[in-house]
């Protein structure tokens, strides 16, 4: 009988499984689009939204983490101070922005390049792929310390290498002029494997037919890269850039370990400034206002990238 | 033809070796350093050849609580990743299949929030629940970082699964849930494993930094140390509890590196 009907009809003709839970099953089936993500959504709401609401509430208060003097409501004074009188906010904002743009550009470009190397077939590919991922698996604080010793202006191995090829050694993180590039070098080293991994996954899922026909038609490597790989990889690249943007805006560990925001305030990022405000000065109300602004900034940047992902080329 | 092919192969290997050199050198340098004595470590020009010593490893493995800390890191990483997969896999499938892009974006918002924003509220809640200093508390806080990552990577995997396979499952009388369990899940397994690796990496990394700093240490009495701290041979980590006006005790983590001139 089913051979006579079209598949769609056949599906309806099939008898429903006779079971006591049939009603529940049908209900689940109908609302599956909400049931599947529900546990994750509830968990995130509890872990995230509630604390954020509390932080926003605190940002309208003055509170120095004291149990004797509770939070005092001061309207928008924290925000007024932040935008008008704060002399550390602006520079921290600029440092964060420069760092982020540099970090995203470097890690995504290099990541795509490395993924291109690793997608090929060559002897020892499995081993090389594992080795390339190692920096990502190493722990940021420990590796930041290793880079510190390598970047030591006097006994560091990097300056030794530079000098032995006839270049002048650098002051690395001890000079305001070279501190940001130095941190970018460490950031690039640490996170390029992640973008490479994402790009590798993207490259692996590319359909092979367009590439084969392009090769048959005699397209050059660059032509294939510009006209096929990049458009096909756009979504993957935007996701990689998105993750990197968010993480780079929030950069904390390597900066905290290597410079603590110094020399002076030359490498103080927003996250570092918020940290100092809340846990060094215990100015929790003001820190909360900073957090709200900081979060809005990250949210804005991410929305922009998501728009890029959605919009047609 | 063969000349240009040879040239291209040469370029390929050169680039590959350059990449590996850049990415592996700090790790090699760290490994070498772990076998050096204080004197060899501080020497300039840097010593490539030296008489190796195991004293540093002895100090780490026998002297301290390193193994316990490593165990802590592993338990927390495994726990938070398992919880994230449990919640994240169905959510990712739902988002991919029903095109709930908004939900996906909302999940991502979780990743954007700076961890520092949660410390104080979480601490208050966890102390009310008497969960301070427990594994579940730390796992839950890590889940905030891992879960959105899991969902976002897996949404991509599920979207790329051939729709036809699932449709034919539906036509043959399988329920949507059945299609998810019997078709989509097995097909996406490589993706899920890859995601789990990504997920485990995050907590370990966070454990190393003490989280986006304060929360990890605020919750675990400084007991969670990263696995990669072989560097302890030349430096040390310490957590100092500071209690301010009887408010939530905060931990200040000090990473001192005794060998490099600060």
Coordinates of C-alpha atoms in Angstrom, one line a residue:
Chain A
X1 CA 0.0 0.0 0.0
X2 CA 2.7 2.5 0.9
X3 CA 4.3 1.9 -2.4
X4 CA 1.2 3.4 -4.0
X5 CA 1.1 6.6 -2.0
X6 CA 3.5 9.4 -2.1
X7 CA 5.9 9.6 0.9
X8 CA 4.1 12.5 2.5
X9 CA 0.8 10.6 2.6
X10 CA 2.6 7.5 3.7
X11 CA 3.9 9.3 6.8
X12 CA 0.3 10.2 7.8
X13 CA -1.0 6.7 7.1
X14 CA 1.4 5.1 9.5
X15 CA -0.3 4.2 12.7
X16 CA 0.6 6.2 15.7
X17 CA 2.5 4.3 18.2
X18 CA 0.0 3.0 20.7
X19 CA 1.2 4.1 24.2
X20 CA -0.1 5.7 27.3
X21 CA 2.2 8.6 26.9
X22 CA 1.0 9.4 23.4
X23 CA -0.6 12.6 24.5
X24 CA 2.6 13.8 26.2
X25 CA 4.7 12.7 23.3
X26 CA 2.6 14.8 20.9
X27 CA 2.7 17.8 23.2
X28 CA 6.5 17.5 23.4
X29 CA 6.7 17.1 19.6
X30 CA 4.6 20.2 19.0
X31 CA 6.6 22.4 21.4
X32 CA 10.0 20.9 20.7
X33 CA 11.3 24.2 19.4
X34 CA 11.0 25.6 22.9
X35 CA 11.7 22.5 24.9
X36 CA 15.1 21.7 23.4
X37 CA 16.7 25.0 24.3
X38 CA 14.8 25.5 27.5
X39 CA 17.2 24.0 30.0
X40 CA 20.1 25.9 28.6
X41 CA 18.1 29.2 28.6
X42 CA 16.9 28.7 32.2
X43 CA 20.5 27.9 33.3
X44 CA 21.9 31.0 31.6
X45 CA 19.1 33.2 32.9
X46 CA 19.8 32.2 36.5
X47 CA 23.6 32.4 36.2
X48 CA 23.7 35.5 34.1
X49 CA 20.6 37.7 34.0
X50 CA 20.1 37.8 37.7
X51 CA 23.7 38.9 38.5
X52 CA 23.6 41.5 35.7
X53 CA 20.4 43.0 37.0
X54 CA 22.0 43.3 40.4
X55 CA 25.1 44.9 38.9
X56 CA 23.0 47.4 37.1
X57 CA 21.2 48.1 40.4
X58 CA 24.5 48.6 42.2
X59 CA 25.7 51.0 39.4
X60 CA 23.2 53.6 40.7
X61 CA 24.6 53.4 44.2
X62 CA 27.6 54.4 46.1
X63 CA 29.0 51.4 48.0
X64 CA 32.5 50.6 49.3
X65 CA 31.8 46.9 50.1
X66 CA 31.0 47.7 53.7
X67 CA 28.5 45.8 55.8
X68 CA 28.1 48.8 58.1
X69 CA 27.3 51.4 55.4
X70 CA 25.0 49.8 52.8
X71 CA 24.6 50.9 49.2
X72 CA 23.4 54.6 49.0
X73 CA 21.3 55.5 46.0
X74 CA 22.9 58.4 44.1
X75 CA 21.0 58.4 40.8
X76 CA 23.3 58.6 37.8
X77 CA 26.3 60.2 39.5
X78 CA 28.6 57.3 38.8
X79 CA 27.9 57.6 35.1
X80 CA 28.3 61.4 35.1
X81 CA 31.7 61.0 36.8
X82 CA 32.7 58.2 34.4
X83 CA 32.1 60.2 31.2
X84 CA 33.0 63.7 32.4
X85 CA 35.6 63.6 35.1
X86 CA 37.3 60.2 34.9
X87 CA 40.8 60.5 33.5
X88 CA 41.6 56.8 33.3
X89 CA 38.5 55.7 31.5
X90 CA 39.4 57.3 28.1
X91 CA 42.9 56.0 27.8
X92 CA 41.8 52.5 29.0
X93 CA 39.1 52.6 26.3
X94 CA 41.6 53.5 23.7
X95 CA 44.1 50.8 24.7
X96 CA 41.3 48.2 24.7
X97 CA 40.2 49.3 21.2
X98 CA 43.7 49.3 19.7
X99 CA 44.5 45.9 21.3
X100 CA 41.2 44.4 20.1
X101 CA 41.6 45.5 16.5
X102 CA 45.2 44.3 16.4
X103 CA 44.4 41.0 18.0
X104 CA 41.4 40.2 15.8
X105 CA 43.3 41.1 12.6
X106 CA 46.4 39.1 13.5
X107 CA 44.8 36.0 14.8
X108 CA 42.1 35.6 12.1
X109 CA 44.5 36.3 9.2
X110 CA 47.2 34.0 10.6
X111 CA 44.6 31.4 11.6
X112 CA 43.2 31.2 8.1
X113 CA 46.7 30.9 6.7
X114 CA 47.6 28.1 9.1
X115 CA 44.4 26.3 8.4
X116 CA 45.2 26.5 4.7
X117 CA 48.5 24.8 5.4
X118 CA 47.0 22.1 7.7
X119 CA 44.1 21.2 5.4
X120 CA 46.6 19.7 2.9
X121 CA 47.7 16.1 2.9
X122 CA 51.3 15.7 3.9
X123 CA 53.2 13.1 6.0
X124 CA 52.8 13.8 9.7
X125 CA 49.7 15.9 9.3
X126 CA 48.1 14.5 12.4
X127 CA 51.1 15.2 14.6
X128 CA 51.5 18.8 13.2
X129 CA 47.8 19.5 13.8
X130 CA 48.2 18.5 17.4
X131 CA 51.4 20.5 17.9
X132 CA 49.8 23.6 16.5
X133 CA 47.0 23.4 19.0
X134 CA 49.4 23.3 22.0
X135 CA 49.6 27.1 22.7
X136 CA 45.8 27.1 23.1
X137 CA 46.0 24.2 25.6
X138 CA 48.8 25.8 27.6
X139 CA 47.5 28.0 30.4
X140 CA 47.5 31.8 29.8
X141 CA 49.0 32.8 33.1
X142 CA 51.9 30.3 32.9
X143 CA 52.6 31.2 29.3
X144 CA 52.5 34.9 30.0
X145 CA 55.2 34.3 32.6
X146 CA 57.2 32.4 30.1
X147 CA 56.9 35.2 27.6
X148 CA 58.0 37.6 30.4
X149 CA 61.2 35.8 30.9
X150 CA 61.7 35.5 27.1
X151 CA 61.1 39.3 26.7
X152 CA 63.4 40.3 29.5
X153 CA 65.4 43.3 28.1
X154 CA 68.6 42.1 29.8
X155 CA 68.6 38.3 29.9
X156 CA 65.7 37.5 27.6
X157 CA 66.2 35.0 24.7
X158 CA 64.2 37.2 22.3
X159 CA 66.7 40.1 22.6
X160 CA 69.5 37.6 22.3
X161 CA 68.1 36.4 19.0
X162 CA 67.5 39.9 17.8
X163 CA 71.1 40.9 18.7
X164 CA 72.7 37.9 17.2
X165 CA 71.1 38.7 13.8
X166 CA 72.4 42.3 14.1
X167 CA 69.2 44.1 15.3
X168 CA 68.8 46.2 18.3
X169 CA 67.1 44.6 21.3
X170 CA 63.7 45.8 22.3
X171 CA 62.5 47.0 25.7
X172 CA 59.3 44.9 25.1
X173 CA 56.8 45.4 27.9
X174 CA 59.0 47.8 29.9
X175 CA 58.5 50.7 27.5
X176 CA 55.2 52.5 26.9
X177 CA 56.0 52.5 23.2
X178 CA 56.5 48.8 22.7
X179 CA 54.2 47.4 25.4
X180 CA 51.1 47.1 23.3
X181 CA 52.8 45.4 20.3
X182 CA 54.5 43.0 22.8
X183 CA 51.2 42.1 24.4
X184 CA 49.7 41.6 20.9
X185 CA 52.6 39.2 20.1
X186 CA 51.7 37.1 23.1
X187 CA 48.0 37.3 22.4
X188 CA 48.6 36.3 18.7
X189 CA 50.7 33.4 19.8
X190 CA 48.1 32.2 22.3
X191 CA 44.9 32.5 20.3
X192 CA 45.9 31.9 16.7
X193 CA 45.6 28.2 17.2
X194 CA 41.9 28.7 18.2
X195 CA 41.1 30.7 15.0
X196 CA 43.1 28.1 13.0
X197 CA 41.0 25.4 14.5
X198 CA 37.8 27.2 13.6
X199 CA 39.0 27.9 10.1
X200 CA 40.1 24.3 9.7
X201 CA 36.7 23.1 10.6
X202 CA 35.2 25.6 8.1
X203 CA 37.6 24.5 5.4
X204 CA 36.9 20.8 6.0
X205 CA 33.2 21.3 5.4
X206 CA 33.6 23.2 2.1
X207 CA 31.9 21.5 -0.8
X208 CA 34.5 20.0 -3.1
X209 CA 32.7 20.4 -6.5
X210 CA 33.1 24.1 -7.1
X211 CA 36.8 23.9 -6.3
X212 CA 37.3 20.9 -8.6
X213 CA 35.5 22.6 -11.5
X214 CA 37.4 25.8 -10.9
X215 CA 40.7 23.9 -11.1
X216 CA 39.5 22.1 -14.2
X217 CA 38.7 25.5 -15.7
X218 CA 42.3 26.6 -14.9
X219 CA 41.8 29.0 -12.1
X220 CA 44.9 30.1 -10.2
X221 CA 45.4 29.4 -6.5
X222 CA 44.8 33.1 -5.7
X223 CA 41.6 33.2 -7.8
X224 CA 40.3 30.2 -6.1
X225 CA 41.1 31.7 -2.7
X226 CA 39.4 35.1 -3.5
X227 CA 36.4 33.9 -5.4
X228 CA 35.6 30.6 -3.7
X229 CA 37.3 30.1 -0.4
X230 CA 36.7 33.5 1.1
X231 CA 33.0 33.8 0.2
X232 CA 32.4 30.2 1.4
X233 CA 34.3 30.8 4.5
X234 CA 32.7 34.2 5.4
X235 CA 30.4 32.8 8.0
X236 CA 33.2 30.9 9.6
X237 CA 35.5 33.9 9.6
X238 CA 32.9 36.1 11.1
X239 CA 32.3 33.6 13.9
X240 CA 36.1 33.4 14.5
X241 CA 36.3 37.2 14.5
X242 CA 33.3 37.5 16.8
X243 CA 34.8 35.2 19.4
X244 CA 38.2 36.9 19.2
X245 CA 36.6 40.4 19.4
X246 CA 34.7 39.5 22.6
X247 CA 37.7 37.9 24.2
X248 CA 40.1 40.6 23.2
X249 CA 37.8 43.3 24.5
X250 CA 37.8 41.5 27.8
X251 CA 41.6 40.8 27.8
X252 CA 42.8 40.6 31.3
X253 CA 45.1 37.7 32.2
X254 CA 48.2 38.3 30.1
X255 CA 48.0 42.1 30.7
X256 CA 47.6 41.6 34.4
X257 CA 50.5 39.1 34.6
X258 CA 52.9 40.9 32.3
X259 CA 52.4 44.6 33.0
X260 CA 49.6 45.1 35.5
X261 CA 48.5 47.9 33.1
X262 CA 51.9 49.6 33.1
X263 CA 54.3 51.1 32.5
X264 CA 52.2 53.9 34.0
X265 CA 48.8 53.3 32.5
X266 CA 50.2 52.5 29.1
X267 CA 48.6 49.1 28.8
X268 CA 45.6 49.5 31.2
X269 CA 42.6 47.9 29.5
X270 CA 39.0 48.4 30.5
X271 CA 38.8 45.0 32.2
X272 CA 41.9 45.8 34.2
X273 CA 40.6 49.2 35.2
X274 CA 37.3 47.7 36.4
X275 CA 39.2 45.1 38.3
X276 CA 41.3 47.7 40.1
X277 CA 38.3 49.8 40.8
X278 CA 36.4 47.0 42.4
X279 CA 39.1 44.9 44.1
X280 CA 41.8 47.4 44.9
X281 CA 39.7 50.5 45.6
X282 CA 36.6 48.5 46.6
X283 CA 34.5 51.1 44.9
X284 CA 31.8 48.6 44.0
X285 CA 29.1 51.1 42.9
X286 CA 31.4 52.9 40.5
X287 CA 32.9 49.7 39.3
X288 CA 29.4 48.5 38.5
X289 CA 28.8 51.6 36.4
X290 CA 32.0 50.8 34.6
X291 CA 30.9 47.3 34.1
X292 CA 27.6 48.4 32.6
X293 CA 29.4 50.7 30.1
X294 CA 32.0 48.0 29.3
X295 CA 29.3 45.4 28.7
X296 CA 27.4 47.7 26.5
X297 CA 30.5 48.3 24.4
X298 CA 31.1 44.5 24.0
X299 CA 27.4 44.0 23.1
X300 CA 27.6 46.7 20.5
X301 CA 30.7 45.4 18.8
X302 CA 29.3 41.9 18.7
X303 CA 25.9 43.0 17.3
X304 CA 27.8 44.8 14.5
X305 CA 29.7 41.6 13.6
X306 CA 26.5 39.5 13.7
X307 CA 25.0 42.0 11.3
X308 CA 28.0 41.4 9.0
X309 CA 27.4 37.7 9.2
X310 CA 23.7 38.0 8.2
X311 CA 23.9 40.6 5.5
X312 CA 24.6 39.5 1.9
X313 CA 28.0 40.2 0.5
Chain B
X1 CA 55.6 21.9 -14.3
X2 CA 57.6 19.8 -12.0
X3 CA 59.9 22.7 -11.2
X4 CA 57.0 24.9 -10.1
X5 CA 55.5 22.0 -8.2
X6 CA 58.8 21.5 -6.4
X7 CA 58.9 25.3 -5.7
X8 CA 55.4 25.2 -4.2
X9 CA 56.2 22.2 -2.1
X10 CA 59.3 24.0 -0.8
X11 CA 57.3 27.1 0.1
X12 CA 54.7 25.0 1.8
X13 CA 57.3 23.2 4.0
X14 CA 59.0 26.5 4.8
X15 CA 55.7 28.1 5.9
X16 CA 54.8 25.1 8.0
X17 CA 58.2 25.1 9.7
X18 CA 58.0 28.8 10.4
X19 CA 54.5 28.3 11.9
X20 CA 55.6 25.5 14.1
X21 CA 58.7 27.4 15.2
X22 CA 56.6 30.4 16.2
X23 CA 54.0 28.4 18.0
X24 CA 56.3 25.9 19.7
X25 CA 59.3 27.9 20.7
X26 CA 57.9 29.4 24.0
X27 CA 56.8 25.9 25.0
X28 CA 60.2 24.4 24.2
X29 CA 61.8 27.3 26.1
X30 CA 59.6 26.6 29.1
X31 CA 60.4 22.9 28.9
X32 CA 64.1 23.6 28.7
X33 CA 63.8 26.0 31.6
X34 CA 62.2 23.4 33.8
X35 CA 65.4 21.4 33.7
X36 CA 67.6 24.3 34.4
X37 CA 69.1 25.4 37.7
X38 CA 68.6 28.9 38.9
X39 CA 72.1 29.9 37.6
X40 CA 71.5 28.4 34.1
X41 CA 68.1 30.0 33.9
X42 CA 69.5 33.5 34.6
X43 CA 72.5 33.1 32.3
X44 CA 73.2 35.5 29.4
X45 CA 73.6 34.6 26.6
X46 CA 70.9 32.1 27.1
X47 CA 72.2 28.5 27.6
X48 CA 71.0 25.9 25.1
X49 CA 73.3 23.3 26.5
X50 CA 73.4 22.7 30.2
X51 CA 73.5 20.0 32.8
X52 CA 69.9 19.2 33.3
X53 CA 68.4 18.9 36.8
X54 CA 65.3 17.2 38.0
X55 CA 65.2 19.3 41.2
X56 CA 62.4 21.5 40.0
X57 CA 60.2 18.5 39.3
X58 CA 61.0 17.0 42.6
X59 CA 59.8 20.3 44.3
X60 CA 56.6 20.4 42.3
X61 CA 55.6 16.8 42.5
X62 CA 56.7 15.9 46.0
X63 CA 56.9 19.2 47.9
X64 CA 53.6 20.9 47.0
X65 CA 50.0 20.2 46.4
X66 CA 50.4 20.3 42.7
X67 CA 48.8 17.0 42.0
X68 CA 45.8 17.9 44.1
X69 CA 45.4 21.2 42.2
X70 CA 45.7 19.4 38.9
X71 CA 43.0 17.1 40.0
X72 CA 40.8 20.0 40.9
X73 CA 41.3 21.6 37.5
X74 CA 40.4 18.3 35.8
X75 CA 37.3 17.7 37.8
X76 CA 36.0 21.2 37.2
X77 CA 36.9 21.2 33.5
X78 CA 35.2 17.8 33.0
X79 CA 32.2 18.7 35.1
X80 CA 31.5 22.0 33.5
X81 CA 32.0 20.6 30.0
X82 CA 29.7 17.6 30.7
X83 CA 27.0 19.9 32.1
X84 CA 27.4 22.3 29.1
X85 CA 27.1 19.5 26.6
X86 CA 24.0 18.1 28.4
X87 CA 22.3 21.4 28.1
X88 CA 24.0 22.7 25.0
X89 CA 23.5 19.8 22.5
X90 CA 19.7 19.9 22.5
X91 CA 19.7 23.6 22.6
X92 CA 22.0 23.8 19.6
X93 CA 19.9 21.4 17.7
X94 CA 16.7 23.4 18.4
X95 CA 18.4 26.6 17.4
X96 CA 19.7 25.1 14.2
X97 CA 16.6 23.3 13.1
X98 CA 14.0 25.9 14.0
X99 CA 16.2 28.9 13.0
X100 CA 16.0 30.5 16.4
X101 CA 18.8 33.0 15.5
X102 CA 17.7 35.4 18.2
X103 CA 18.0 32.8 20.9
X104 CA 21.5 32.0 19.6
X105 CA 22.5 35.6 19.7
X106 CA 21.1 35.9 23.2
X107 CA 23.2 32.9 24.3
X108 CA 26.2 34.7 22.8
X109 CA 25.5 37.7 25.0
X110 CA 26.5 35.5 27.9
X111 CA 29.9 35.2 26.4
X112 CA 30.2 38.9 26.1
X113 CA 29.5 39.8 29.6
X114 CA 32.7 40.4 31.5
X115 CA 33.2 37.8 34.2
X116 CA 33.9 40.4 36.7
X117 CA 30.2 41.5 36.4
X118 CA 29.1 38.3 38.2
X119 CA 31.5 37.9 41.0
X120 CA 29.6 39.7 43.8
X121 CA 26.1 38.5 43.0
X122 CA 27.3 34.9 42.6
X123 CA 29.2 35.0 45.8
X124 CA 26.1 36.2 47.7
X125 CA 23.9 33.5 46.2
X126 CA 26.4 30.7 46.6
X127 CA 27.0 31.6 50.3
X128 CA 23.3 31.6 50.9
X129 CA 23.1 28.1 49.4
X130 CA 26.2 27.0 51.4
X131 CA 27.9 26.1 48.1
X132 CA 31.0 28.2 48.6
X133 CA 34.2 26.1 48.3
X134 CA 32.5 23.3 46.4
X135 CA 33.1 21.9 43.0
X136 CA 29.5 22.5 41.7
X137 CA 29.7 26.2 42.4
X138 CA 32.9 26.5 40.3
X139 CA 31.5 24.3 37.6
X140 CA 28.4 26.4 37.4
X141 CA 30.3 29.6 37.1
X142 CA 32.5 28.0 34.3
X143 CA 29.4 26.9 32.5
X144 CA 28.6 30.5 31.8
X145 CA 31.7 30.6 29.6
X146 CA 31.5 27.1 28.2
X147 CA 27.8 26.7 27.4
X148 CA 27.5 29.5 24.9
X149 CA 30.7 28.3 23.2
X150 CA 29.3 24.7 23.0
X151 CA 26.0 26.0 21.6
X152 CA 27.6 28.2 19.0
X153 CA 30.0 25.7 17.6
X154 CA 27.4 23.0 17.6
X155 CA 24.7 25.1 15.9
X156 CA 27.1 25.3 12.9
X157 CA 27.6 21.6 12.9
X158 CA 23.9 20.8 13.0
X159 CA 23.1 23.4 10.3
X160 CA 25.6 21.7 8.0
X161 CA 24.1 18.2 8.5
X162 CA 22.3 17.2 5.3
X163 CA 18.7 18.1 5.8
X164 CA 17.5 15.3 3.5
X165 CA 18.6 12.6 5.9
X166 CA 16.5 14.1 8.7
X167 CA 13.5 14.6 6.3
X168 CA 13.6 11.0 5.2
X169 CA 13.6 10.0 8.8
X170 CA 10.5 12.1 9.4
X171 CA 8.8 10.7 6.3
X172 CA 9.5 7.2 7.5
X173 CA 7.5 7.9 10.7
X174 CA 10.2 9.0 13.1
X175 CA 9.4 11.7 15.5
X176 CA 11.4 15.0 15.6
X177 CA 12.9 13.8 18.8
X178 CA 13.7 10.5 17.3
X179 CA 15.4 12.2 14.3
X180 CA 17.5 14.2 16.8
X181 CA 18.4 11.1 18.7
X182 CA 18.9 8.5 15.9
X183 CA 20.1 10.7 13.0
X184 CA 21.4 14.1 14.0
X185 CA 23.2 13.1 17.2
X186 CA 25.2 10.2 15.7
X187 CA 26.1 12.3 12.7
X188 CA 27.2 15.2 14.7
X189 CA 29.4 13.1 17.1
X190 CA 32.7 14.2 15.7
X191 CA 31.6 17.8 16.1
X192 CA 30.5 17.2 19.6
X193 CA 33.8 15.7 20.5
X194 CA 35.7 18.6 19.0
X195 CA 33.5 21.0 20.9
X196 CA 34.1 19.1 24.1
X197 CA 37.8 19.6 23.6
X198 CA 37.3 23.3 23.1
X199 CA 35.1 23.3 26.2
X200 CA 37.6 21.5 28.4
X201 CA 40.3 23.9 27.3
X202 CA 38.4 26.9 28.5
X203 CA 37.9 25.9 32.2
X204 CA 41.5 24.8 32.4
X205 CA 42.6 28.1 31.0
X206 CA 40.3 29.9 33.3
X207 CA 41.5 27.9 36.3
X208 CA 45.0 29.0 35.4
X209 CA 44.1 32.7 35.5
X210 CA 41.9 32.3 38.5
X211 CA 39.1 33.0 36.1
X212 CA 38.4 36.4 34.8
X213 CA 40.3 37.0 37.8
X214 CA 38.4 37.2 41.0
X215 CA 35.7 34.7 40.8
X216 CA 37.6 31.4 40.7
X217 CA 39.7 32.4 43.7
X218 CA 36.8 33.9 45.5
X219 CA 35.1 30.6 45.4
X220 CA 37.7 27.9 45.9
X221 CA 40.2 29.1 48.5
X222 CA 42.9 29.3 45.9
X223 CA 42.9 25.6 45.5
X224 CA 42.5 25.4 41.7
X225 CA 45.7 25.7 39.9
X226 CA 46.3 25.1 36.3
X227 CA 47.9 22.0 34.9
X228 CA 50.6 23.9 33.0
X229 CA 52.3 25.4 35.9
X230 CA 55.5 23.5 35.5
X231 CA 56.9 27.0 35.5
X232 CA 56.5 26.9 39.2
X233 CA 60.1 25.7 39.0
X234 CA 61.0 29.4 38.7
X235 CA 58.1 31.2 40.3
X236 CA 55.3 30.7 42.6
X237 CA 51.6 31.2 43.0
X238 CA 50.0 32.2 46.2
X239 CA 46.5 33.1 47.1
X240 CA 46.0 35.5 50.0
X241 CA 42.5 35.8 51.5
X242 CA 41.5 39.3 52.4
X243 CA 38.3 39.9 54.3
X244 CA 37.0 43.4 54.2
X245 CA 34.5 44.5 56.8
X246 CA 33.2 41.0 57.1
X247 CA 32.0 41.1 53.5
X248 CA 32.6 38.3 51.0
X249 CA 36.3 37.3 51.4
X250 CA 38.2 38.1 48.2
X251 CA 41.3 36.3 47.2
X252 CA 44.2 38.3 45.8
X253 CA 46.2 36.1 43.6
X254 CA 49.8 36.9 43.3
X255 CA 51.9 35.4 40.6
X256 CA 55.5 36.1 41.4
X257 CA 58.2 35.1 39.1
X258 CA 61.3 35.0 41.2
X259 CA 63.7 34.8 38.3
X260 CA 62.8 37.5 35.9
X261 CA 63.7 41.0 36.9
X262 CA 60.3 42.6 37.5

